Every structure is written in C-alpha cells, then in structure tokens.
Coordinates of C-alpha atoms in Angstrom, one line a residue:
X1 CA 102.3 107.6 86.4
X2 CA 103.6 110.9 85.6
X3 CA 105.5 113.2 87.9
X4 CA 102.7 115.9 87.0
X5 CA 100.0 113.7 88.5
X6 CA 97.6 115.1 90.7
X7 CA 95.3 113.7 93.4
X8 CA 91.8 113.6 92.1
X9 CA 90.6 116.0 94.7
X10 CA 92.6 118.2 93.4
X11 CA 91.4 118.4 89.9
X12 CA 87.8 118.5 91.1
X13 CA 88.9 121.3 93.7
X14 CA 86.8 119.6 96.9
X15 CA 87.7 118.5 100.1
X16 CA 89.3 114.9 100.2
X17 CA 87.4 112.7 101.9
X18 CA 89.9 111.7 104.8
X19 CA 89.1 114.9 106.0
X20 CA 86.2 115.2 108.1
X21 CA 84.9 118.7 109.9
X22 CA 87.5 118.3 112.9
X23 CA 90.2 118.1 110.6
X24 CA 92.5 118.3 113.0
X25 CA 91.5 115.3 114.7
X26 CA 90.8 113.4 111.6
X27 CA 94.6 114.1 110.1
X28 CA 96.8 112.7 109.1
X29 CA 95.2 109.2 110.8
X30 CA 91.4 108.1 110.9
X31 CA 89.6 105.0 111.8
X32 CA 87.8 104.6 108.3
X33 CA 88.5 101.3 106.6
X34 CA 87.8 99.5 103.6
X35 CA 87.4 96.0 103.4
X36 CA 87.8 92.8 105.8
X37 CA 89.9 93.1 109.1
X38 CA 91.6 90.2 108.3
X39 CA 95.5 90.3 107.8
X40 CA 97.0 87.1 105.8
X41 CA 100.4 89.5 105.2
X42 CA 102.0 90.8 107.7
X43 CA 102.4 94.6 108.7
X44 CA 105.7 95.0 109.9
X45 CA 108.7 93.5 108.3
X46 CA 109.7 89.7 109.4
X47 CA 112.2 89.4 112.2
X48 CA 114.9 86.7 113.0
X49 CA 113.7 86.2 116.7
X50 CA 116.6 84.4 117.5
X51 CA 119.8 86.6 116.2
X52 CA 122.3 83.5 117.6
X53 CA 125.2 86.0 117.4
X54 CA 124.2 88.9 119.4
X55 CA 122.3 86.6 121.7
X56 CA 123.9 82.8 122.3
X57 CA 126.5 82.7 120.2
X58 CA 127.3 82.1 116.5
X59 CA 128.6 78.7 117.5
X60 CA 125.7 77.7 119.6
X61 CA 124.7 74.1 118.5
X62 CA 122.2 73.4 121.2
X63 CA 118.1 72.5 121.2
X64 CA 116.1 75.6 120.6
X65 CA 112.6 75.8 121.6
X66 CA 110.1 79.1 119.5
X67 CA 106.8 80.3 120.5
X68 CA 104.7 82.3 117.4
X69 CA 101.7 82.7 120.3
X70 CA 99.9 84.9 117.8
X71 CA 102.0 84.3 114.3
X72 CA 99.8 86.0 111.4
X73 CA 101.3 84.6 108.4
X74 CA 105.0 82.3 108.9
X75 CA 107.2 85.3 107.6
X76 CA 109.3 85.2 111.0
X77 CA 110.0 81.8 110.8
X78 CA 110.9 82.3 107.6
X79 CA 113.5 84.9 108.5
X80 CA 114.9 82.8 111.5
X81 CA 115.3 79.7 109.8
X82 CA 117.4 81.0 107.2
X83 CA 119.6 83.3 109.6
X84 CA 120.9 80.3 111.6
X85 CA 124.3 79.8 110.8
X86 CA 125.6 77.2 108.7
X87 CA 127.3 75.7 111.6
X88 CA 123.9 74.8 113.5
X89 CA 123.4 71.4 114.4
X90 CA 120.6 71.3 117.1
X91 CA 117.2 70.7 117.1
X92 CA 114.9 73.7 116.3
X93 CA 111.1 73.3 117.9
X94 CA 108.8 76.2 116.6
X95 CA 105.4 76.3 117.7
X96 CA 102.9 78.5 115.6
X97 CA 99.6 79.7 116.5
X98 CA 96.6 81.7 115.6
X99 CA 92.9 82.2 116.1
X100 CA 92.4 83.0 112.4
X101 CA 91.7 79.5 110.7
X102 CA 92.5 81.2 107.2
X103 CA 96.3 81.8 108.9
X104 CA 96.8 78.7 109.9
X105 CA 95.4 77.1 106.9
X106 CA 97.8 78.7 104.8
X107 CA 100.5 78.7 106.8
X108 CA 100.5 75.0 106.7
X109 CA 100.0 74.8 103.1
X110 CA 103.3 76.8 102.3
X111 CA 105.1 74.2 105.0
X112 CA 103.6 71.3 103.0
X113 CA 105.0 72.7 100.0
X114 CA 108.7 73.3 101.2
X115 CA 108.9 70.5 102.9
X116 CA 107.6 68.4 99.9
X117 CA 108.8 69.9 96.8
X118 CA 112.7 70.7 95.9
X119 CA 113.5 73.9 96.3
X120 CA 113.3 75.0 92.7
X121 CA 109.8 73.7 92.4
X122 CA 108.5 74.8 96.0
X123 CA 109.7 78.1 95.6
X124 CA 107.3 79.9 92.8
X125 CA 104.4 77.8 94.3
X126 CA 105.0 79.2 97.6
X127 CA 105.8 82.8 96.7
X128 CA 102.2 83.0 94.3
X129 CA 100.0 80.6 97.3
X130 CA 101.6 83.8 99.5
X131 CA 101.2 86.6 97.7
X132 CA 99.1 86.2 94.1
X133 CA 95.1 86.4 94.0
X134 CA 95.5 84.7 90.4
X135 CA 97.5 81.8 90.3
X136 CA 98.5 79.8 87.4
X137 CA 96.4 76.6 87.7
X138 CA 99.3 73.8 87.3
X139 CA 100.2 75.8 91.3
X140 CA 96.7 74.8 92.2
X141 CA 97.2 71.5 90.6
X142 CA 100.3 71.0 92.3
X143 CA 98.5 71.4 95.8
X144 CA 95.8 69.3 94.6
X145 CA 98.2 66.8 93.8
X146 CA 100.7 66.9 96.8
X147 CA 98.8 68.6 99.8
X148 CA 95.0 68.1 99.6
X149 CA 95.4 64.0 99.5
X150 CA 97.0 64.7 103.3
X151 CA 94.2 66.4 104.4
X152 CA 91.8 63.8 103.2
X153 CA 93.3 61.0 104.8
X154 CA 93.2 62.9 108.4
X155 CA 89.3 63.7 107.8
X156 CA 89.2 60.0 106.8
X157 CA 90.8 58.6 109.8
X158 CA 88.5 61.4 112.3
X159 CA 85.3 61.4 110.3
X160 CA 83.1 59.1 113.5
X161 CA 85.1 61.7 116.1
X162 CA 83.2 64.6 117.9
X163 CA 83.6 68.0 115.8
X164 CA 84.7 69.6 118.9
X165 CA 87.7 66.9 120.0
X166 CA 91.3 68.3 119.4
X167 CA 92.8 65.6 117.0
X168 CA 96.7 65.6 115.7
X169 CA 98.5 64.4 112.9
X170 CA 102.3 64.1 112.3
X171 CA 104.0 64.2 109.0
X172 CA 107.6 63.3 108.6
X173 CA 110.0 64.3 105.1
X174 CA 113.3 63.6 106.4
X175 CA 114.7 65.6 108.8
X176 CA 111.4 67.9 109.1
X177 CA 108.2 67.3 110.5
X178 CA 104.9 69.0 110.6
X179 CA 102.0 68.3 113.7
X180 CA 99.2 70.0 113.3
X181 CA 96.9 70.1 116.4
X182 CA 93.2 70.9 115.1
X183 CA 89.4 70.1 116.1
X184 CA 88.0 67.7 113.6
X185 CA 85.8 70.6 112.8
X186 CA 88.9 72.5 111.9
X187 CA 90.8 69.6 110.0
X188 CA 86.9 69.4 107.8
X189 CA 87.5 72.8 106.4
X190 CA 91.5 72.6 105.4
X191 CA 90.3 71.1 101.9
X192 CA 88.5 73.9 101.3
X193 CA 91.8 75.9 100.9
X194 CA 92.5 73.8 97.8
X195 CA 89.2 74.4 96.1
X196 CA 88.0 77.1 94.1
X197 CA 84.5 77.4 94.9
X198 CA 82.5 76.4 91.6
X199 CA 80.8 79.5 90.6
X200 CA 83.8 81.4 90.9
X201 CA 85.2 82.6 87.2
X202 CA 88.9 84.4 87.0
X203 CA 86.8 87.6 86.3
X204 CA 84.2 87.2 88.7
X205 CA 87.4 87.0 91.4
X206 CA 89.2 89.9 89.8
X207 CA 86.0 92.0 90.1
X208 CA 85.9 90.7 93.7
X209 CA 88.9 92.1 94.9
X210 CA 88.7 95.2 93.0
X211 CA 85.4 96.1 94.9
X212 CA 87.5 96.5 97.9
X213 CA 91.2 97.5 96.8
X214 CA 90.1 100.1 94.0
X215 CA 86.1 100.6 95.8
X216 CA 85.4 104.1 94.1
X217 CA 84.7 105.6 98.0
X218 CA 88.6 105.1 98.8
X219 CA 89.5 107.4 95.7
X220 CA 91.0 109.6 97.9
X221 CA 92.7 107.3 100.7
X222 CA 94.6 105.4 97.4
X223 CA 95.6 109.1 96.4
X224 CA 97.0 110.2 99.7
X225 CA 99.1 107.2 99.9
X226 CA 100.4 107.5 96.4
X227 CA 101.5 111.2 97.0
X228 CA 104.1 110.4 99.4
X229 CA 105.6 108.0 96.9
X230 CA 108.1 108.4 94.7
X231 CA 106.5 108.9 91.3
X232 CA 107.9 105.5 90.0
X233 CA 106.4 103.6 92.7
X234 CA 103.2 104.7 91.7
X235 CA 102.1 103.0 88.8
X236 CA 103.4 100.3 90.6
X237 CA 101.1 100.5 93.7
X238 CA 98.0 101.2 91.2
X239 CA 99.1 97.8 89.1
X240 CA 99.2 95.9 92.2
X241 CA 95.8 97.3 93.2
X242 CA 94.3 96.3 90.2
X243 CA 95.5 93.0 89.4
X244 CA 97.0 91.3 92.6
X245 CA 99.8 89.1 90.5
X246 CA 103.1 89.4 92.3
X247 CA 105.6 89.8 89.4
X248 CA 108.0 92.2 87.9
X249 CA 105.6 94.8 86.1
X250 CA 106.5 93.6 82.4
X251 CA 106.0 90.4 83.3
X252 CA 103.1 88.6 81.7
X253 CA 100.4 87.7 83.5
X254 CA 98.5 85.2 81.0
X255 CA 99.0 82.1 82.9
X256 CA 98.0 83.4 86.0
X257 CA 94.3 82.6 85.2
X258 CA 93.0 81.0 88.5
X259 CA 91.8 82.2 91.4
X260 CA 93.8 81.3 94.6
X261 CA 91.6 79.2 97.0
X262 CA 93.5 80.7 100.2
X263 CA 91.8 84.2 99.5
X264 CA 89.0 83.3 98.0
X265 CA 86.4 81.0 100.3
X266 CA 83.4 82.4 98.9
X267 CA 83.0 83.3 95.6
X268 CA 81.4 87.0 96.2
X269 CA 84.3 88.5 99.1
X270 CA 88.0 89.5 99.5
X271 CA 89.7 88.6 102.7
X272 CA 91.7 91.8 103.2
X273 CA 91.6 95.7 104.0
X274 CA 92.2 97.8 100.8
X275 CA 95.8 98.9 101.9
X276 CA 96.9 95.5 102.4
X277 CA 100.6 95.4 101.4
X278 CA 102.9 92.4 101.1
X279 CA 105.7 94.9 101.2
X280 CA 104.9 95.9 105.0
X281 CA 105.9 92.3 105.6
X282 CA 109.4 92.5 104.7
X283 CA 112.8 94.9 105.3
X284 CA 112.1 97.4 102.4
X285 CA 115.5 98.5 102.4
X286 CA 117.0 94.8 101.8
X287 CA 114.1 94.2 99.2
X288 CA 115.4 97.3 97.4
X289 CA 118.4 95.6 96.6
X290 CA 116.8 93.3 94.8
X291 CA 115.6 95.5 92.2
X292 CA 115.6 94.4 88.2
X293 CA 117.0 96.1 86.0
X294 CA 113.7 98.4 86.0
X295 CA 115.3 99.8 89.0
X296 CA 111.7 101.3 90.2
X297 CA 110.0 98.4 89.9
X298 CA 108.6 97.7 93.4
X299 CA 107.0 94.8 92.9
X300 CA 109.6 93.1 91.1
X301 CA 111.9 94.3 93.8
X302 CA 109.6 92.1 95.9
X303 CA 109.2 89.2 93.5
X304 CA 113.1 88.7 93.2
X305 CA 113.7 89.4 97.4
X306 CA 111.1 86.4 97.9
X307 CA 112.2 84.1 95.1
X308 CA 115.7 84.2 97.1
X309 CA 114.3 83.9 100.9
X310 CA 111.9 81.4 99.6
X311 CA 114.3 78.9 98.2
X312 CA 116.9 79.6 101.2
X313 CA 114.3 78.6 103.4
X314 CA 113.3 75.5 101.7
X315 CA 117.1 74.6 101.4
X316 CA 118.3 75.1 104.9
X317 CA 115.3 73.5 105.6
X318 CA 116.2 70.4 103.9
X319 CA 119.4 70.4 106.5
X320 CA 118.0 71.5 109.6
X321 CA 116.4 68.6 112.6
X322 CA 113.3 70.9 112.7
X323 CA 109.8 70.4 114.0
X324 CA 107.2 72.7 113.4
X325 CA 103.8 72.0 115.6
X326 CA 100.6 74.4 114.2
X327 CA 97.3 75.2 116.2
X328 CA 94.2 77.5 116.5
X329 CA 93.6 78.5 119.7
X330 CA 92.7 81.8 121.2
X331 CA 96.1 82.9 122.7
X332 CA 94.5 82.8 126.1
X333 CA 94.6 79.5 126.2
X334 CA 97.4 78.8 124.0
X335 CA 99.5 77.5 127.3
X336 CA 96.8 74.7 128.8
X337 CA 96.7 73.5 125.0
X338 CA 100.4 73.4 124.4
X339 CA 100.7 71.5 127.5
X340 CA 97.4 69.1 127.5
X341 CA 98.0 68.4 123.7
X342 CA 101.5 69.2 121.9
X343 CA 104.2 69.5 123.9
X344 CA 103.8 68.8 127.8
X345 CA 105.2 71.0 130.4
X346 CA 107.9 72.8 128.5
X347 CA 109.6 76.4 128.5
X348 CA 110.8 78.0 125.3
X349 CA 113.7 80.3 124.7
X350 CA 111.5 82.9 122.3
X351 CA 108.3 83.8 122.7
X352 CA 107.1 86.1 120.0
X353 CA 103.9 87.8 121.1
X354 CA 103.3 90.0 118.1
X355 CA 101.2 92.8 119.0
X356 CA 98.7 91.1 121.1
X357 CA 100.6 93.3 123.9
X358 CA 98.4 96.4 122.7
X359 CA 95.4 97.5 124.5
X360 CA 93.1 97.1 121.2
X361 CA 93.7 93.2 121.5
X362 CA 94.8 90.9 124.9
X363 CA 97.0 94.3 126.5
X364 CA 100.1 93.9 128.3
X365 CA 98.7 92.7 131.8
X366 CA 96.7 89.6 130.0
X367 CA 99.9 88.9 127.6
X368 CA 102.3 88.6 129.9
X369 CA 100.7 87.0 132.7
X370 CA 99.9 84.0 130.3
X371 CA 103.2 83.8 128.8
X372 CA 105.9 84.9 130.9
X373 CA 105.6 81.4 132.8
X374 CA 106.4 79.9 129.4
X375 CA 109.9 81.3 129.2
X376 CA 113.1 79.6 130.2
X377 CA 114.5 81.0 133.4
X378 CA 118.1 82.6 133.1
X379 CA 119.2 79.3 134.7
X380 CA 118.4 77.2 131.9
X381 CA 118.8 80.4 129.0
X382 CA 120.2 83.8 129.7
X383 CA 119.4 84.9 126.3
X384 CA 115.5 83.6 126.4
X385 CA 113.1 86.9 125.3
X386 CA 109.5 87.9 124.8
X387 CA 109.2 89.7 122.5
X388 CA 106.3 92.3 121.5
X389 CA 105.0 94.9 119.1
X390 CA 103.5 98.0 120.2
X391 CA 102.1 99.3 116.9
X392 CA 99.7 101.8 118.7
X393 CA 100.8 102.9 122.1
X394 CA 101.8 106.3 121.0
X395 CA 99.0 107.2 118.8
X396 CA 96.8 106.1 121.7
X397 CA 98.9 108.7 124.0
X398 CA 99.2 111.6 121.5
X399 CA 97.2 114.7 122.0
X400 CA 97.1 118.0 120.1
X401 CA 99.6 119.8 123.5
X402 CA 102.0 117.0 122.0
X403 CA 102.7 119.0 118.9
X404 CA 106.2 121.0 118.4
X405 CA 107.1 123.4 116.1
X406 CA 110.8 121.2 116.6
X407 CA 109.0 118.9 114.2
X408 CA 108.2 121.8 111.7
X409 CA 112.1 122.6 111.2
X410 CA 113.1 119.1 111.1
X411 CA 111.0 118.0 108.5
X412 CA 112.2 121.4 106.3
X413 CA 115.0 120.1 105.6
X414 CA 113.4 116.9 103.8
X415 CA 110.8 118.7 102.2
X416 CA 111.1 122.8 102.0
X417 CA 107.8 124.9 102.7
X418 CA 107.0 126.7 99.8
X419 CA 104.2 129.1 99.4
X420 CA 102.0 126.8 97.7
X421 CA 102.4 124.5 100.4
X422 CA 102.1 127.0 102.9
X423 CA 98.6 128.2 101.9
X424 CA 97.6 124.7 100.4
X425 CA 95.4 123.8 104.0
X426 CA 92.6 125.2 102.4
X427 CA 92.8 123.7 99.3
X428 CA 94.8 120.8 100.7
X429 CA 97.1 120.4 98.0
X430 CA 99.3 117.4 97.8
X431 CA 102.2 119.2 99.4
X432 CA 100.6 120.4 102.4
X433 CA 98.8 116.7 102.6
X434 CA 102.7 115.2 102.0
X435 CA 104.3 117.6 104.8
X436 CA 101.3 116.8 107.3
X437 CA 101.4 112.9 106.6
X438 CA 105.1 113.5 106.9
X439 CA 105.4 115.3 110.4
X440 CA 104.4 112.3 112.2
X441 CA 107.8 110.6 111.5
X442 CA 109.5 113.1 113.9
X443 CA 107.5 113.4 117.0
X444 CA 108.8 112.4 120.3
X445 CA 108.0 108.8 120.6
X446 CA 110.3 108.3 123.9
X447 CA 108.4 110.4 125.9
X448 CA 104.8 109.2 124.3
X449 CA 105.9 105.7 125.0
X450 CA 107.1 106.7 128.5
X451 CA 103.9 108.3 129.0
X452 CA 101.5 105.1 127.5
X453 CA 104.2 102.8 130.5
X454 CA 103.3 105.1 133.0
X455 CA 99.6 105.0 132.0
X456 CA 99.8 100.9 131.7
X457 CA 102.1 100.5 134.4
X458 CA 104.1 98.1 132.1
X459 CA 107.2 97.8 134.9
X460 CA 104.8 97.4 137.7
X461 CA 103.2 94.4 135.0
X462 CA 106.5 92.8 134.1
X463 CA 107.8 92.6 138.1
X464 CA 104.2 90.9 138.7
X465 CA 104.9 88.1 136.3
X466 CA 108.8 87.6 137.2
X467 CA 109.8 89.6 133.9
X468 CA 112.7 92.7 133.3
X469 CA 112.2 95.3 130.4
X470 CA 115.7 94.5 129.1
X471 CA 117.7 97.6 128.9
X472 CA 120.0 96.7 125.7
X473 CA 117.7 95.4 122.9
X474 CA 119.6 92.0 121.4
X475 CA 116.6 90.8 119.0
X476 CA 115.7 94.1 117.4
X477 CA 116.1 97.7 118.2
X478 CA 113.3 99.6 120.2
X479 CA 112.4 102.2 117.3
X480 CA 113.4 99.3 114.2
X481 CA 112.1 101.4 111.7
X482 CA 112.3 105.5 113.0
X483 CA 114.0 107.7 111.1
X484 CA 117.9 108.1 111.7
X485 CA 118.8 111.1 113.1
X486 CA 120.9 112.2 110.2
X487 CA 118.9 110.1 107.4
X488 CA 119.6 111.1 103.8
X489 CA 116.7 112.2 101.4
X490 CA 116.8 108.6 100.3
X491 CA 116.0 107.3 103.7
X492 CA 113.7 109.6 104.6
X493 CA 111.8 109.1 101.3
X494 CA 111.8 105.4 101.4
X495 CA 110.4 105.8 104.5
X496 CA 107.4 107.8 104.2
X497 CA 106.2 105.4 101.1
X498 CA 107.2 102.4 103.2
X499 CA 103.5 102.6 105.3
X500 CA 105.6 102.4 108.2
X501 CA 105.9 106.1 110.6
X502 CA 109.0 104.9 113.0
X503 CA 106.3 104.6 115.9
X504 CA 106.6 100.9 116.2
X505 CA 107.7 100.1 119.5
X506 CA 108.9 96.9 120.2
X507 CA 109.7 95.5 123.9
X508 CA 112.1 92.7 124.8
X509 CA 111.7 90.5 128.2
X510 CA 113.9 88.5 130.0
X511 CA 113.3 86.3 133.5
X512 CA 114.3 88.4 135.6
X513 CA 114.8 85.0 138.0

C-alpha cells in the first residue's frame, strides 16, 4: 500500500463508523466486535514463567512443577521450555488447562506432533496447524496418519463408558509423555480436529473467514488500525486478512489448498474476532529480528521467528524428562480435578493464571482463593510465583478527569501537531485519529492501577489467601510492554502498530508463609 493511502472515510468525507454520537466516550476504545469471542492465539506475547536465572539459579537442576490454570493456546510453554538452560537435568511437570475444547484440542495436537515427528518435519506442521487457515493437505495427512489413529484407539477402549466419566490416557516417546485427562464426551470429539467437514471446499472456507476478517461493516475498524502502521506493514496486515497463510509475502501459496480442521468445525463459521493477530502472541521486537531480506515483511518476520522457536522447542524437547498432563475444566474447579484425577495433592512452583484475575472473567478474590493453596510455600520454593495479567484494570478505572494535557506534549514529540491535524476532529483525518489512538500509550497507569487495587482491595485479597504482591518483579516487569521513558521513534512506532497500549499489568505472588 502506498504511503499516500487514505482511510476510506476519508475519501467518502463521512464520519467513521467507530465513532458513535458521544465520541468522546466511544474513542479511541469501544466494545463493538466482529466475529467469534473465541481466542486460539494468544494476545499478549508468550512468557518464560520460569526465568531460572533471575529466580533459582542458572544451575538449578531440580524437579519443577507448572500450572497453565487457564493456558489459551501452549505459546508459554513454548517459550519456557526452550529458555531452560542447557545444563537442566530435572524433571519438568507442566500442567495445561482450559475450558475451551477447541484450545485444548489443538494444543494437544501440536504436542502430538513434536513429540512424534523430528524436528525438521514437526516444525512446518506445527507452525501452519498454529497459525494457517489453509494448509497444504500432505500436513493434514500427516495428522491423519500420526495423530488421529491415537485418538481412535482411546474412544475404542471408552466407547461402553458414561459420556460424562473423566477418562485418561498416557502416551510415552522417550523421555516425554503426554496425559490427557478428558470426559469420554470430550475424547469423542478430538477426531473431529482432523477432519475437514465434507461439504467444505478451499473456497467455501476462504469465503468463510473473509466474512468475518474483511466483513464490509469493519471497513473502517481495519482502516483505523492500518493508520498507525508503518506503511509497509500495511499491505501486509491486508494480505493476512485476506488469505490467512502464514508465509513470507512472495511466498507461494499454491499448496496451501486445504482447509485446517482446528478452525474450521463447521463448514459455514470462523472461530475468531476479526482483529485476531498471531503477532500479539509473540515479543514483536525479537520477531523483528527475524526479518527476510524484504525487511518489512511482517509476516515473514513471523514465519522465520516461529520456524526457529518451533524447532528449538521440539529439540530440547527431545532432551528434556518432561511430562505434560492436558484438561478441560472450568478453572474453578481446576484444583479438586488436579487432585481427584492427575496428580494428587501437590503444590507447584508457577502458577500462571493468565488474565482470569480481571473482573470481566473469575476477578482477583475467586482467582486467588482457588489457587494460592496450590503454590509451594517459601519452605519448599522461595522463588514459587503466580502470576497474572491485568489486560483491563485501567481502562475499567479511567474517566474523562483522568486526562492531562502532560500527555499532549509527550506524545509531540513522536508525532508533531500540525494544522491539519489540529482541525482534523471534525473531519477526523487520519492524523488526528493516529494522535488520539496514540495518547493512550502515555497516561498514568501507576496511579489508575493504584486506583483499580484500592477499588478491589487486591492487598486486603492476597493477605486473605496467605499471598504478598512481590515488590521486585523476577518473571516479567509490571508495565512489559509500556513505552520507555526515552523510547526512540522506532520504539514508539513499533509500538503503536504492535496492538499492544503499555497498559498491561501484570502481578507477581509469592507465599508470604
């Protein structure tokens, strides 16, 4: 796309329709959404949970014992697994759970696959089942071939078995094994994730998704993202949007000619919101560094980034003693299941809670009353954490009084106020709608989180449930992705296309016993 491209509310001179008749209320976020809430990728970039060195040591060769109590797709055990040192010798447990059967489904397909395949093979297998709504069908024959005969032989074994009895199966390959604790019910539909249903054609799936990620109505959501993006990244956005195929962009795409069972259950829906994004899984900045020779290729940028994490996971793998158990439980009641079914009475030394901490979903009380007597005490682990996500706790906080005109002269200096920009509120040109989108990177999330503690009494919560807010972060920083305060024009550009806004809280926990 060129550098002269202009949002099609512009050309048509109208109001863009993210802008509703309170538009101060309705800008720069809004609740409208397009498409399924259901979120295969992840939305904020994976996380090595354990970080040995600033935590137990780089030489720390002992048992370790992970809790995914809410996982979303396996990104994070992705990035642990291959940050352990070379040195490692222990054994690594990692539970991994989620309500959404579609998760856990394919989830356990991708482990199937690495722990099955060599590395070379696994790899592009992985990376398309992950990412690609087209696959090329020898993938889908290779699952076919390798995964779906596993699944059959549980449903085999269970098929005279209540529907609602939780059944388990174990599979060993080497060092690594798999346990998958599922209802028969459950372990019916995994096949499923290996078929294409009949009357679904390549084009009839393509025309699918594009009903959601390029649906004519979101026009103008599409265009407000793409105008805080470099002008490279563009095209590259719109490709993705069209076509789904995770490759570099001159890549061809003729293979790629079936449609991947893990999105598509029905023939006639697409799983995901519109602005679903596997970038917003992964550090942007590392993936970056991956770039082609097409040095704007964004996609490609991804493509290489995963080829790399994908194989080093599926090699260290291949060296580590590690057992991965998967379920589908509520979170609730995540702990009498781990304890009737999987693993007895046990304490871990992570428990990753996601974002299940915000008020929209289980809220702080719930979440840490159920988990925190899951962690090991600092007897057994000094370094053991919960860890959380607050992805809305500010915005939930904010109010119009919260506005400063501190932000204003910040934000200058990234992008100057012109005249055109100046008067552009009425017309909304893509500067003002750039500067506006852009102002929430620099507002005073310390004191909005302060206030949303206050408001949830999240220390009065943590010292109910034997738990201390630790004061020096030694998984992840507080603010992982706000802007620096002296960030170039690079940073601060990479930024605003990344999706992310710096308001991402995340909390750390420790026993405080």
């Amino acid at each position: 796309m060129k550098a002269t491209w202009k949002p099609s509310w512009v050309a048509e001179a109208r109001k863009p329709a993210f802008i509703g008749d309170d538009d101060e209320k309705a800008y720069p976020f809004d609740a409208v959404s397009c498409g399924r809430q259901k979120y295969l990728w992840g939305n904020v970039p994976a996380l090595d949970v354990l970080n040995l060195q600033q935590n137990e040591g780089a030489d720390f060769s002992e048992d370790l014992r992970l809790l995914f109590a809410a996982s979303g797709d396996m990104r994070n055990v992705v990035k642990s697994l291959i940050e352990l040192p070379a040195t490692y010798t222990g054994h690594c447990e990692i539970n991994l759970n989620d309500r959404d059967p579609d998760i856990v489904a394919r989830n356990a397909i991708l482990l199937l696959v690495a722990f099955q395949f060599s590395p070379e093979e696994a790899t592009p297998i992985m990376l398309h089942i992950w990412y690609s709504a087209l696959v090329p069908a020898d993938i889908l024959h290779s699952l076919q071939d390798r995964v779906l005969p596993l699944f059959q032989e549980v449903c085999k074994k269970i098929r005279t078995k209540p529907a609602q009895t939780l059944l388990s199966k174990t599979w060993t390959f080497g060092t690594r094994t798999l346990r998958m604790v599922l209802t028969k019910e459950q372990w019916n539909h995994l096949s499923l994730y290996v078929k294409v249903p009949d009357d679904l054609s390549m084009v009839q799936a393509q025309a699918v998704r594009a009903s959601t990620t390029l649906a004519p109505k979101r026009k103008d959501y599409l265009d407000r993202a793409l105008v805080s993006m470099p002008p490279a990244w563009r095209a590259c956005v719109v490709k993705f949007r069209k076509d789904g195929i995770l490759l570099p962009f001159g890549s061809s795409r003729r293979e790629f000619d079936t449609p991947n069972p893990t999105f598509y259950r029905t023939a006639n829906s697409w799983p995901m919101l519109d602005s679903a994004d596997p970038l917003e899984g992964w550090p942007i900045n590392e993936v970056l560094k991956k770039a082609p020779t097409a040095k704007n290729d964004l996609y490609g940028s991804l493509y290489f980034y995963l080829q790399d994490t994908l194989w080093q996971f599926c090699r260290q793998t291949g060296h580590l003693k590690v057992s991965i158990q998967l379920s589908q439980v509520d979170a609730l009641r995540l702990p009498g299941i781990l304890e009737q079914h999987i693993i007895g009475h046990c304490s871990f030394d992570r428990i990753e809670l996601s974002n299940i901490t915000d008020r929209c979903f289980l809220g702080p009380k719930a979440a840490l009353a159920t988990f925190s007597p899951l962690l090991k005490r600092k007897t057994e682990n000094p370094s053991a954490t919960i860890i959380a996500y607050f992805l809305n706790a500010v915005h939930e906080v904010y109010t119009p009084q919260d506005y400063r005109h501190s932000t204003v002269e910040r934000l200058r200096s990234y992008i100057p106020i012109t005249q055109e920009m100046a008067q552009g509120r009425r017309s909304f040109s893509p500067e003002f709608v750039k500067f506006a989108t852009a102002s929430v990177l620099f507002r005073d999330f310390d004191e909005l989180f302060d206030r949303f503690k206050r408001d949830c009494r999240l220390g009065e919560i943590s010292d109910a449930t034997n738990l201390k807010i630790k004061s020096k972060h030694t998984i992840v920083q507080p603010w992982p992705f706000r802007i620096k305060e002296n960030a170039t024009q690079h940073e601060f550009d990479v930024l605003l296309a990344s999706g992310h806004f710096g308001s991402e809280r995340c909390v750390e926990w420790e026993s405080a016993t």
